[in-house]
PDB file of C-alpha atoms and ligand atoms in Angstrom:
ATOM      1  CA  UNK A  28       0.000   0.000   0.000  1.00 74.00           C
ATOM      2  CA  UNK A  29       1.241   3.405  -0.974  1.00 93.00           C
ATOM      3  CA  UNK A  30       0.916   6.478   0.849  1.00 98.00           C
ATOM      4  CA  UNK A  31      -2.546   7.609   0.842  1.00 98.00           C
ATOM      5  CA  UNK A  32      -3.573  11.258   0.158  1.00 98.00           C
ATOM      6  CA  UNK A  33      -6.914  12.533   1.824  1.00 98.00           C
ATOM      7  CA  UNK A  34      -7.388  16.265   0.500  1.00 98.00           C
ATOM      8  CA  UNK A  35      -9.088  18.632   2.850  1.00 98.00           C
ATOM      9  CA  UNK A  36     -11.830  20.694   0.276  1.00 98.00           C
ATOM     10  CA  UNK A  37     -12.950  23.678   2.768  1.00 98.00           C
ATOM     11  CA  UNK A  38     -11.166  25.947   0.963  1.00 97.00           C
ATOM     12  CA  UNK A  39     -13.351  25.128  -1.609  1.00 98.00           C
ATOM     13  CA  UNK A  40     -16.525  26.364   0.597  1.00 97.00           C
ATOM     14  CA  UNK A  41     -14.506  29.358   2.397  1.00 97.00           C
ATOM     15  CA  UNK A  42     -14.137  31.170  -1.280  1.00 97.00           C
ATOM     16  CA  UNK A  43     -18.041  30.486  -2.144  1.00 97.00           C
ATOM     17  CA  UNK A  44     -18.852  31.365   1.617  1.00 97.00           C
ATOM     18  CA  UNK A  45     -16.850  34.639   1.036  1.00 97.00           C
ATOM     19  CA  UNK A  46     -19.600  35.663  -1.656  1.00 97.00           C
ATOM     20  CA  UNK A  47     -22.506  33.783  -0.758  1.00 96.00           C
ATOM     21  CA  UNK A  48     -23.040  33.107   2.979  1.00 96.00           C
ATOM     22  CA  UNK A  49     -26.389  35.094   2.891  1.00 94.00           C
ATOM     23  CA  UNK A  50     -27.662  33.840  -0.348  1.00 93.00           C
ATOM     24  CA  UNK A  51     -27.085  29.855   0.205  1.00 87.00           C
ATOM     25  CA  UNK A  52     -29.679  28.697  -2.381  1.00 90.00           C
ATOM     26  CA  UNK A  53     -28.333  31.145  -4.934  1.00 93.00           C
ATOM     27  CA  UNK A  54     -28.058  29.793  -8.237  1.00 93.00           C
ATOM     28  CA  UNK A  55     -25.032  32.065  -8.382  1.00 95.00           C
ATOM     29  CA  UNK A  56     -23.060  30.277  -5.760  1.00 96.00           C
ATOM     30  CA  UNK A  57     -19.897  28.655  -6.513  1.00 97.00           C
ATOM     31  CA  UNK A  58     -17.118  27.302  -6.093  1.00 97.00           C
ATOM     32  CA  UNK A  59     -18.898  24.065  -5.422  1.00 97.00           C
ATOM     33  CA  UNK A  60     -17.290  21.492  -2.855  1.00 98.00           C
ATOM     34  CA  UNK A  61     -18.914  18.490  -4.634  1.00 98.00           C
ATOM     35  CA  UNK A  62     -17.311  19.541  -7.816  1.00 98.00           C
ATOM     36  CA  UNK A  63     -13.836  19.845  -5.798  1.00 98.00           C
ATOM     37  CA  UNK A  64     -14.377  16.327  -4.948  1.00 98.00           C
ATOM     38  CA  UNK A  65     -14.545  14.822  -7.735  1.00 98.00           C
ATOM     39  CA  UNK A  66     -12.042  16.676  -9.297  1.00 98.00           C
ATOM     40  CA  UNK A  67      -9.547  15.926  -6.110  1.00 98.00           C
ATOM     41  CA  UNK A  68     -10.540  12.329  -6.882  1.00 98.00           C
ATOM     42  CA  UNK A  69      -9.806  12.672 -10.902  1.00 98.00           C
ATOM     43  CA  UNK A  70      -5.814  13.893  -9.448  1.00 98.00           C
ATOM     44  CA  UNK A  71      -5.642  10.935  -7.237  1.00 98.00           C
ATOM     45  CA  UNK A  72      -6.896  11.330  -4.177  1.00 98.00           C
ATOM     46  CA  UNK A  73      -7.497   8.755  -1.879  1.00 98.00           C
ATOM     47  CA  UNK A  74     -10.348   9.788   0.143  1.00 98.00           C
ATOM     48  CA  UNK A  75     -12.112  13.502   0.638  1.00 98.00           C
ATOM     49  CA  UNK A  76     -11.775  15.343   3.880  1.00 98.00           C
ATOM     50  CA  UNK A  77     -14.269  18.040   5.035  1.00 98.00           C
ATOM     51  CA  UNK A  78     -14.102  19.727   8.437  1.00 97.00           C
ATOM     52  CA  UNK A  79     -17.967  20.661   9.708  1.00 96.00           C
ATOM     53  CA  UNK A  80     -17.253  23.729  12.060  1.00 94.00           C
ATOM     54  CA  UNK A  81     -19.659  24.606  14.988  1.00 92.00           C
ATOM     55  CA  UNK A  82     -19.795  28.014  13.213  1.00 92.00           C
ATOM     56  CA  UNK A  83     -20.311  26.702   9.616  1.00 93.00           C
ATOM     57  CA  UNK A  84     -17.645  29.340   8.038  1.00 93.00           C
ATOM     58  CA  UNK A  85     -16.874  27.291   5.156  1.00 95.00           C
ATOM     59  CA  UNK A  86     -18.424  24.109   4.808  1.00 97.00           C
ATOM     60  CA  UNK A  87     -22.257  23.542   5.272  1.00 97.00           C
ATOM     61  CA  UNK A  88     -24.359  20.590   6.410  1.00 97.00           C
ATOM     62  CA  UNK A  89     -25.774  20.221   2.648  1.00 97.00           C
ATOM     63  CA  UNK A  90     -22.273  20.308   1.377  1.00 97.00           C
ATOM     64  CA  UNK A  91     -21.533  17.095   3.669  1.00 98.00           C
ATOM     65  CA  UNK A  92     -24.714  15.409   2.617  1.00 98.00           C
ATOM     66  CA  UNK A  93     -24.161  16.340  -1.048  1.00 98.00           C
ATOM     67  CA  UNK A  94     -21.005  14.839  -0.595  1.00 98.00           C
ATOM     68  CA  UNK A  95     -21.908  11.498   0.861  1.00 98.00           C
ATOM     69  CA  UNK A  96     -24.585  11.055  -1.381  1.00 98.00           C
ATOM     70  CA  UNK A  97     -22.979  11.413  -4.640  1.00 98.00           C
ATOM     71  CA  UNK A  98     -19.531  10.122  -4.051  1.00 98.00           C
ATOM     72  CA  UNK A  99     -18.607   7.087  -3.381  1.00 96.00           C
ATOM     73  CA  UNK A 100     -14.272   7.613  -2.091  1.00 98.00           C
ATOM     74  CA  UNK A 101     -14.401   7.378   1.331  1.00 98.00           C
ATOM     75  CA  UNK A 102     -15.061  10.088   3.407  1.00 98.00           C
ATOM     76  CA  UNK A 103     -13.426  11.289   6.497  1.00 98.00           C
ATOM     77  CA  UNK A 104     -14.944  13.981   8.921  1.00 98.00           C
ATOM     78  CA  UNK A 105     -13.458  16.398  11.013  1.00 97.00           C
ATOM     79  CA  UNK A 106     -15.371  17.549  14.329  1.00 96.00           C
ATOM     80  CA  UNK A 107     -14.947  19.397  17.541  1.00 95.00           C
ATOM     81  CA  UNK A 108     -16.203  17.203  20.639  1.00 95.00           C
ATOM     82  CA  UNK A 109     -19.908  18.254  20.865  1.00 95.00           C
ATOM     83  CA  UNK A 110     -23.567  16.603  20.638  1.00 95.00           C
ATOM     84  CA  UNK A 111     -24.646  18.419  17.734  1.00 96.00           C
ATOM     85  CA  UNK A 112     -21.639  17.254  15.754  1.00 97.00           C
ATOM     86  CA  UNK A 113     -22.232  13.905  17.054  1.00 97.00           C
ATOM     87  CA  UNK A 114     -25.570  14.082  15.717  1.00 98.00           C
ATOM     88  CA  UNK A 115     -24.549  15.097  12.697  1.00 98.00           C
ATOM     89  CA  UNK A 116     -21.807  12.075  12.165  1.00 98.00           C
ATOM     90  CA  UNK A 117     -24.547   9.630  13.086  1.00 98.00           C
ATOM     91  CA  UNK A 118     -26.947  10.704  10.367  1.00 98.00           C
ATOM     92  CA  UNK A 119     -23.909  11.165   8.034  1.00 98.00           C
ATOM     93  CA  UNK A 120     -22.152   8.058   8.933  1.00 97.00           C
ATOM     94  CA  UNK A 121     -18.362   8.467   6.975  1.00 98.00           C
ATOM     95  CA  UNK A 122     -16.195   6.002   6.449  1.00 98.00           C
ATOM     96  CA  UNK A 123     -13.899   8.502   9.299  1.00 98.00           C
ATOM     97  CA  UNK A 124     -14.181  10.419  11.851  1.00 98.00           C
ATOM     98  CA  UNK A 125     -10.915  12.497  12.984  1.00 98.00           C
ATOM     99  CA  UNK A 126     -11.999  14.203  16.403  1.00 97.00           C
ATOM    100  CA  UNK A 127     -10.115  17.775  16.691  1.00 96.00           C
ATOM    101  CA  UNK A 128     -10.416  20.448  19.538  1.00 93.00           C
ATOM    102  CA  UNK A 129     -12.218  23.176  17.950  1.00 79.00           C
ATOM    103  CA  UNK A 130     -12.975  26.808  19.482  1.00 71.00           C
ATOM    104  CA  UNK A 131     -14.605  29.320  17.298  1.00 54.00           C
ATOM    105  CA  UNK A 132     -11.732  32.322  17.232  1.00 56.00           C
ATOM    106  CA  UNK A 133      -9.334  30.251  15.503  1.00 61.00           C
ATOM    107  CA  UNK A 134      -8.037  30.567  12.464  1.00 62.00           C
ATOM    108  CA  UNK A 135      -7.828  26.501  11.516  1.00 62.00           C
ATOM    109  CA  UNK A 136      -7.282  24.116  13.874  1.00 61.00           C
ATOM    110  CA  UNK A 137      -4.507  25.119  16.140  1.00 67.00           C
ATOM    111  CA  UNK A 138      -2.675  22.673  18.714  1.00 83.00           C
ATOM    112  CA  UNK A 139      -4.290  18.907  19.072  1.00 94.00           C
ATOM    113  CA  UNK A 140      -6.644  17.094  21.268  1.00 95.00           C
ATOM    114  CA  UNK A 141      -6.243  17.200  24.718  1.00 94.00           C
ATOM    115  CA  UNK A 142      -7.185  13.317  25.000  1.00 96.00           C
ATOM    116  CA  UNK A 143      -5.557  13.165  28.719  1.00 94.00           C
ATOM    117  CA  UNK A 144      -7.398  16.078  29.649  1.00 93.00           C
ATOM    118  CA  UNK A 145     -11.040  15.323  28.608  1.00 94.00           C
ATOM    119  CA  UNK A 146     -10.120  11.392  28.911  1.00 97.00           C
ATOM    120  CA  UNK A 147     -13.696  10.181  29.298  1.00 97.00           C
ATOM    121  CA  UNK A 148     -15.873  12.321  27.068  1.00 96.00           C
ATOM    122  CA  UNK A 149     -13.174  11.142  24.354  1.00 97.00           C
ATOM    123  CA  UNK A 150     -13.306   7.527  25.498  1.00 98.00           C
ATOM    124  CA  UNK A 151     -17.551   7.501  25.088  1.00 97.00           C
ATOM    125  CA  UNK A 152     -17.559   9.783  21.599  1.00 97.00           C
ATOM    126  CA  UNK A 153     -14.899   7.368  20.294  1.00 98.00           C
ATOM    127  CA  UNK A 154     -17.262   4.292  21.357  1.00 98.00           C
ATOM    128  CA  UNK A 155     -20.290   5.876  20.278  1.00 98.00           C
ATOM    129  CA  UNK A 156     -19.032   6.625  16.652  1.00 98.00           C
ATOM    130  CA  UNK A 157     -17.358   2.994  16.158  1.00 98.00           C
ATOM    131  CA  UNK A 158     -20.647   1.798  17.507  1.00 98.00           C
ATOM    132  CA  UNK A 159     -22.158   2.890  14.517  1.00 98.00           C
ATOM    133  CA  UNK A 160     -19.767   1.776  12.156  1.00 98.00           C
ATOM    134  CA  UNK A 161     -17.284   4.411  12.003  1.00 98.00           C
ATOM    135  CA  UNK A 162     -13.778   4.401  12.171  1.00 98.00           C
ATOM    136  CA  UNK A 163     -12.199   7.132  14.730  1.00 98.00           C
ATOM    137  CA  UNK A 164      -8.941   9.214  14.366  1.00 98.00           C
ATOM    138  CA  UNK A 165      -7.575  11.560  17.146  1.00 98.00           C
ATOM    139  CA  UNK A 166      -5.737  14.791  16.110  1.00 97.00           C
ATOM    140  CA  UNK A 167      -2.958  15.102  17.992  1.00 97.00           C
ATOM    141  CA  UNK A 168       0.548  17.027  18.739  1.00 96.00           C
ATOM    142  CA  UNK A 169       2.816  14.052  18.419  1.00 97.00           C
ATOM    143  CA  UNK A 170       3.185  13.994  22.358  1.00 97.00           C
ATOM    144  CA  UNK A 171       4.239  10.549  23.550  1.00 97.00           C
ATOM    145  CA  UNK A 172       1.734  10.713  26.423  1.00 97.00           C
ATOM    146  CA  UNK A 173      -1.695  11.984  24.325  1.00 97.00           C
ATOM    147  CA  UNK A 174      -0.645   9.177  22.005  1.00 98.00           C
ATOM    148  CA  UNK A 175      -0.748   6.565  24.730  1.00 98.00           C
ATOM    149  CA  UNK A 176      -4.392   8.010  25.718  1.00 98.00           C
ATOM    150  CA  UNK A 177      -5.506   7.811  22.225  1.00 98.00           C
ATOM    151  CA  UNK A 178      -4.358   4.083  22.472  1.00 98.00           C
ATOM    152  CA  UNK A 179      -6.330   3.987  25.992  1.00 98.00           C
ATOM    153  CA  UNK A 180      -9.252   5.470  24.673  1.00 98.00           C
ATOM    154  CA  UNK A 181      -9.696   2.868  22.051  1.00 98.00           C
ATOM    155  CA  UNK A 182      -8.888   5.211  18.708  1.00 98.00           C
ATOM    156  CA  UNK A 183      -8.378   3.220  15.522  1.00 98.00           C
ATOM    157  CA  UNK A 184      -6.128   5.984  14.456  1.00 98.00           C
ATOM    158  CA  UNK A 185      -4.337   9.256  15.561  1.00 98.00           C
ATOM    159  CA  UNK A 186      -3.214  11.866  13.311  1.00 98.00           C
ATOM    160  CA  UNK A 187      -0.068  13.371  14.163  1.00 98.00           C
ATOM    161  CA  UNK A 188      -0.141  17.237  13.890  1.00 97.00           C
ATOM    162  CA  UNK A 189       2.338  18.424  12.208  1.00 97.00           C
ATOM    163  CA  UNK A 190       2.084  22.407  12.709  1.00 96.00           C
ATOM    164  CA  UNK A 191       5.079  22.684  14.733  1.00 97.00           C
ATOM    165  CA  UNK A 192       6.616  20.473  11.891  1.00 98.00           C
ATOM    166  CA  UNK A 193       5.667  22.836   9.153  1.00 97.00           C
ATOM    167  CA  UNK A 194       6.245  26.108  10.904  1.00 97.00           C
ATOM    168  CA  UNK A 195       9.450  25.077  11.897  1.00 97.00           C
ATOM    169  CA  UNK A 196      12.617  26.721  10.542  1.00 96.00           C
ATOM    170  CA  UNK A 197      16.558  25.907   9.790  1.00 95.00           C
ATOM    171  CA  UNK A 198      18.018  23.891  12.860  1.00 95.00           C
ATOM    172  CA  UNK A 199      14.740  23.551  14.397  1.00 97.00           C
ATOM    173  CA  UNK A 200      13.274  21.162  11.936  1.00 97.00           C
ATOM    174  CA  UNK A 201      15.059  18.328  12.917  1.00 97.00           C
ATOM    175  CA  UNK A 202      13.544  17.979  16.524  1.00 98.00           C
ATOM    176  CA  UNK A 203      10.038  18.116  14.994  1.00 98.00           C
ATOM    177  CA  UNK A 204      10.959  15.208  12.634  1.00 98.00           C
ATOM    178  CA  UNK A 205      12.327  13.561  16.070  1.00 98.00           C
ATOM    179  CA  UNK A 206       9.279  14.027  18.259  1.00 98.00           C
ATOM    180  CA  UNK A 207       7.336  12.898  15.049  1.00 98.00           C
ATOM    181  CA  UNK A 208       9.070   9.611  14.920  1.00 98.00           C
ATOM    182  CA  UNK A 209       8.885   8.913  18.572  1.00 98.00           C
ATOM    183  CA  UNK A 210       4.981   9.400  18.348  1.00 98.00           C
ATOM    184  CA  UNK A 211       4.318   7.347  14.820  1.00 98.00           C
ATOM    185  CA  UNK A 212       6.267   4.262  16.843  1.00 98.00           C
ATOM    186  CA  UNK A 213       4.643   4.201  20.056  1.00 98.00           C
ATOM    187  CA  UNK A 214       0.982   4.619  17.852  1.00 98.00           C
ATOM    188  CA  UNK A 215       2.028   1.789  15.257  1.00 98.00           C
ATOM    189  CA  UNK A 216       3.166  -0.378  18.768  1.00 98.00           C
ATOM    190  CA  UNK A 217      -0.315   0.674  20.306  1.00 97.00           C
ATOM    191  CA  UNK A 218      -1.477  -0.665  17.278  1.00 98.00           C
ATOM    192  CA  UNK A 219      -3.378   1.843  15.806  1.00 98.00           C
ATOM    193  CA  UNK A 220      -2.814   3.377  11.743  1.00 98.00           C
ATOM    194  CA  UNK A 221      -0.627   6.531  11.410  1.00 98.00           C
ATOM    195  CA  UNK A 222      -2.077   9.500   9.395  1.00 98.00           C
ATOM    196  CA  UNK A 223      -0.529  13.034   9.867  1.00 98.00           C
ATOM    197  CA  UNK A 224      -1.473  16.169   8.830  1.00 98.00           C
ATOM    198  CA  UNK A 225      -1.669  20.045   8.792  1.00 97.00           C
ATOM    199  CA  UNK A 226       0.784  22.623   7.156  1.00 97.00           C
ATOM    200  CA  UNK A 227       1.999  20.620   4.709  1.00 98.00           C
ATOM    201  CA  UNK A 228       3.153  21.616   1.163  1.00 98.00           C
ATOM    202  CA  UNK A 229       5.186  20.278  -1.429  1.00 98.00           C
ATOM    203  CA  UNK A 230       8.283  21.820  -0.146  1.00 98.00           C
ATOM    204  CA  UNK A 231       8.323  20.343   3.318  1.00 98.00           C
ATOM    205  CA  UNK A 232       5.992  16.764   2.452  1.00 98.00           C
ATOM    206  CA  UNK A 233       9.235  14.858   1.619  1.00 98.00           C
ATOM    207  CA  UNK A 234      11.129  15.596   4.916  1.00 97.00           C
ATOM    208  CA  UNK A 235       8.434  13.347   6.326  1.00 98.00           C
ATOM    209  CA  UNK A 236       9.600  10.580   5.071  1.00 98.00           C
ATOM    210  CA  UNK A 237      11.621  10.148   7.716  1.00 98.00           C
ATOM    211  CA  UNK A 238       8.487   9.484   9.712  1.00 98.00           C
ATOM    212  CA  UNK A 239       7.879   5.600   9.873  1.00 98.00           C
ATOM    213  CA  UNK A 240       4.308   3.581  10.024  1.00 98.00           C
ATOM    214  CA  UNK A 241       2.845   6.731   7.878  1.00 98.00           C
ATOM    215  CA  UNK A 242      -0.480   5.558   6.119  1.00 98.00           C
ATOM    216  CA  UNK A 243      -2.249   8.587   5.016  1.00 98.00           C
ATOM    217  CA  UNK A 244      -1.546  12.676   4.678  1.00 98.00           C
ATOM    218  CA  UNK A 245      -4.178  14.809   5.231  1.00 98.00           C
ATOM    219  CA  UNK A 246      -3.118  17.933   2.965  1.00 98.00           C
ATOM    220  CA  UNK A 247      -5.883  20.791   2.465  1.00 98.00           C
ATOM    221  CA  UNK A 248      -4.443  24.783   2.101  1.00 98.00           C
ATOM    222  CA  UNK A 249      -1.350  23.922  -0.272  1.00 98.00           C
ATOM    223  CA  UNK A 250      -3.225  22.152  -2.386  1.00 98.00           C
ATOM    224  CA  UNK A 251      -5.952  24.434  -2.737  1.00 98.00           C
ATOM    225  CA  UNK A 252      -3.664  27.033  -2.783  1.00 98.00           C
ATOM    226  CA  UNK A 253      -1.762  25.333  -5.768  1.00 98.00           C
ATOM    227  CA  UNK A 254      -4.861  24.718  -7.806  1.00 98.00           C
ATOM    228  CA  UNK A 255      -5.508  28.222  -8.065  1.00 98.00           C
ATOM    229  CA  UNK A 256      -2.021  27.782 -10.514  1.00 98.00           C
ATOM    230  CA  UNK A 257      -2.436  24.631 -12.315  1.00 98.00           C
ATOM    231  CA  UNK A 258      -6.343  23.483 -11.430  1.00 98.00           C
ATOM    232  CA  UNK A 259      -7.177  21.117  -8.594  1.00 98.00           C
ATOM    233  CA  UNK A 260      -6.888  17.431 -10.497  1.00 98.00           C
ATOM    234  CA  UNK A 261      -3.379  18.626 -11.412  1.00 98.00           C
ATOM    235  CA  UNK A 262      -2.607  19.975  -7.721  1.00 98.00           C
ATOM    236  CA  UNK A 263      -3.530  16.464  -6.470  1.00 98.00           C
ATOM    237  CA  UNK A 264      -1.558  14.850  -8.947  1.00 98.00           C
ATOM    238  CA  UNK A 265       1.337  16.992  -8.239  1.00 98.00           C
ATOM    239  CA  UNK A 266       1.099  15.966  -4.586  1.00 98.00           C
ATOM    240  CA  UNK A 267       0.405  12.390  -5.025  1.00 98.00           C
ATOM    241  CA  UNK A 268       3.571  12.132  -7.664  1.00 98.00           C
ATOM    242  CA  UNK A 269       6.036  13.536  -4.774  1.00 98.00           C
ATOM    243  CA  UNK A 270       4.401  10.969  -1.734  1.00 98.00           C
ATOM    244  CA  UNK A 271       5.131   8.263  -3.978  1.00 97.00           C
ATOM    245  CA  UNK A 272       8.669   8.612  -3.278  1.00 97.00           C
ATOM    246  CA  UNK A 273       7.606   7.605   0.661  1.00 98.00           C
ATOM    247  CA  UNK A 274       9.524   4.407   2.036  1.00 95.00           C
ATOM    248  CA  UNK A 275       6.629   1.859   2.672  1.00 78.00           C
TER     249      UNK A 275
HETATM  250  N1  PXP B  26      -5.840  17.656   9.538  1.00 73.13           N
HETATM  251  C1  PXP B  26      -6.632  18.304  10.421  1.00 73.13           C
HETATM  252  C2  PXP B  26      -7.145  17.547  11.598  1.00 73.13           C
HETATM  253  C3  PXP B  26      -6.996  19.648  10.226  1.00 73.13           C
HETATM  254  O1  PXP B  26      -7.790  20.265  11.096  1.00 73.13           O
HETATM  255  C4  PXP B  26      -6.510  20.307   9.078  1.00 73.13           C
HETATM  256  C5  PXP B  26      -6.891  21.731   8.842  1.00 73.13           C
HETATM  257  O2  PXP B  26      -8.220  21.815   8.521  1.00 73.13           O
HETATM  258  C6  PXP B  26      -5.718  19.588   8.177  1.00 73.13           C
HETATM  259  C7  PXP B  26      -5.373  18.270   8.442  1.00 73.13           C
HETATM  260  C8  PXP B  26      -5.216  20.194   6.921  1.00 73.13           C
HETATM  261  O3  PXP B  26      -4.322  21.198   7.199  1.00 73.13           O
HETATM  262  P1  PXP B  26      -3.804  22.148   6.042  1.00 73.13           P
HETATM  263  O4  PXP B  26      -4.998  22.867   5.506  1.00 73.13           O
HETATM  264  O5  PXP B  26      -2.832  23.023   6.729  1.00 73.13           O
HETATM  265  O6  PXP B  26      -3.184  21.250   5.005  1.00 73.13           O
END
């Protein structure tokens, strides 16, 4: 198995959202996140990523139900830790669920879970979730003891953030890389899949090779970013030709 690419489309509903927030049913309104999906999938893309936000800013209920409904690539949702969300996942039902702390003045989501910290609501969402047929992933800073509680609260997944990673700079690059490794080995010997994500472009995706267990990148702004250049399908393929060159 290669290294799997989920793209992250909210971009996608930010730019219509910038136009058309108060005129949803517009006939006007585009870009459309559907159409980003399929054209993601067209590049390569192993799955479609879509982050509902308590505050809706980019991507809406409909777009999610749109997007289950008329593709068929696995999807993955991001949520914040609430009962509405919950709600929302249940009726949904993706192939994924990747839990992330959410609070509404941020920018995108900044710092991981706090799985030690709020050990048992995490514990009963996960459960709830897989109950219904979902598989869970915890967002997390790549923390040896936050990836033992995502082990302990039953998580078929945790994906590594790699902000600090990303914004990193010169010298201090190589410690992220470090405290990335430590956390993909004790997750792969917990026995749970490796995914990792945020702040990643195509200048920085190849210094994570170094980074055993990987399975999947979750890779939203550059490539949205890029397809504003060369068109999204190309921007995937781009992306997809450079993971290739990952160690499996
Ligand atoms: N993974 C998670 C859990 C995220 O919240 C985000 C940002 O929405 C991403 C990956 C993608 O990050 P970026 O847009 O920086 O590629």
């Amino acid at each position: 198995m290669s290294l799997l690419l989920g793209v992250n489309i909210d971009h996608i509903a930010t730019l219509r959202q910038a136009r058309y927030a108060h005129m949803p049913t517009s006939p006007n309104a585009e870009p459309s996140p559907y159409q980003a999906g399929l054209d993601a999938l067209e590049g390569g893309a192993d799955s479609l990523t879509i982050h509902v936000r308590m505050d809706r800013r980019h991507m809406q209920d409909a777009d999610a139900y749109e997007i289950r409904e008329k593709i068929k690539a696995p999807l993955n949702l991001e949520m914040g830790i609430t009962e509405e969300m919950l709600g929302l996942a249940l009726k949904l039902k993706p192939e994924y669920v990747c839990l992330v702390p959410e609070t509404r003045e941020e920018i995108t989501t900044e710092g991981g879970l706090d799985v030690l910290g709020r050990f048992d609501t995490t514990r009963m969402v996960v459960a709830r979730l897989q109950s219904a047929g979902m598989k869970v992933s915890l967002f997390i800073n790549p923390d040896l003891k936050q990836v033992e509680a995502a082990g302990e609260a039953c998580a078929d997944m945790v994906e590594l953030h790699t902000g600090c990673f990303s914004n990193a700079q010169g010298d201090l690059v190589k410690g992220q890389v470090e405290r990335l490794v430590a956390a993909a080995e004790e997750a792969h010997l917990s026995g749970m899949q490796v995914n990792a994500g945020h702040g990643i472009n195509y200048a920085n995706v190849t210094r994570l090779f170094e980074v055993p267990h990987l399975a999947e990148l979750n890779i939203g702004h550059s490539i949205i970013a890029r397809s504003t250049r060369v068109g999204l399908t190309a921007a995937v393929r781009e992306m997809k030709e450079l993971m290739a060159g990952y160690p499996l």
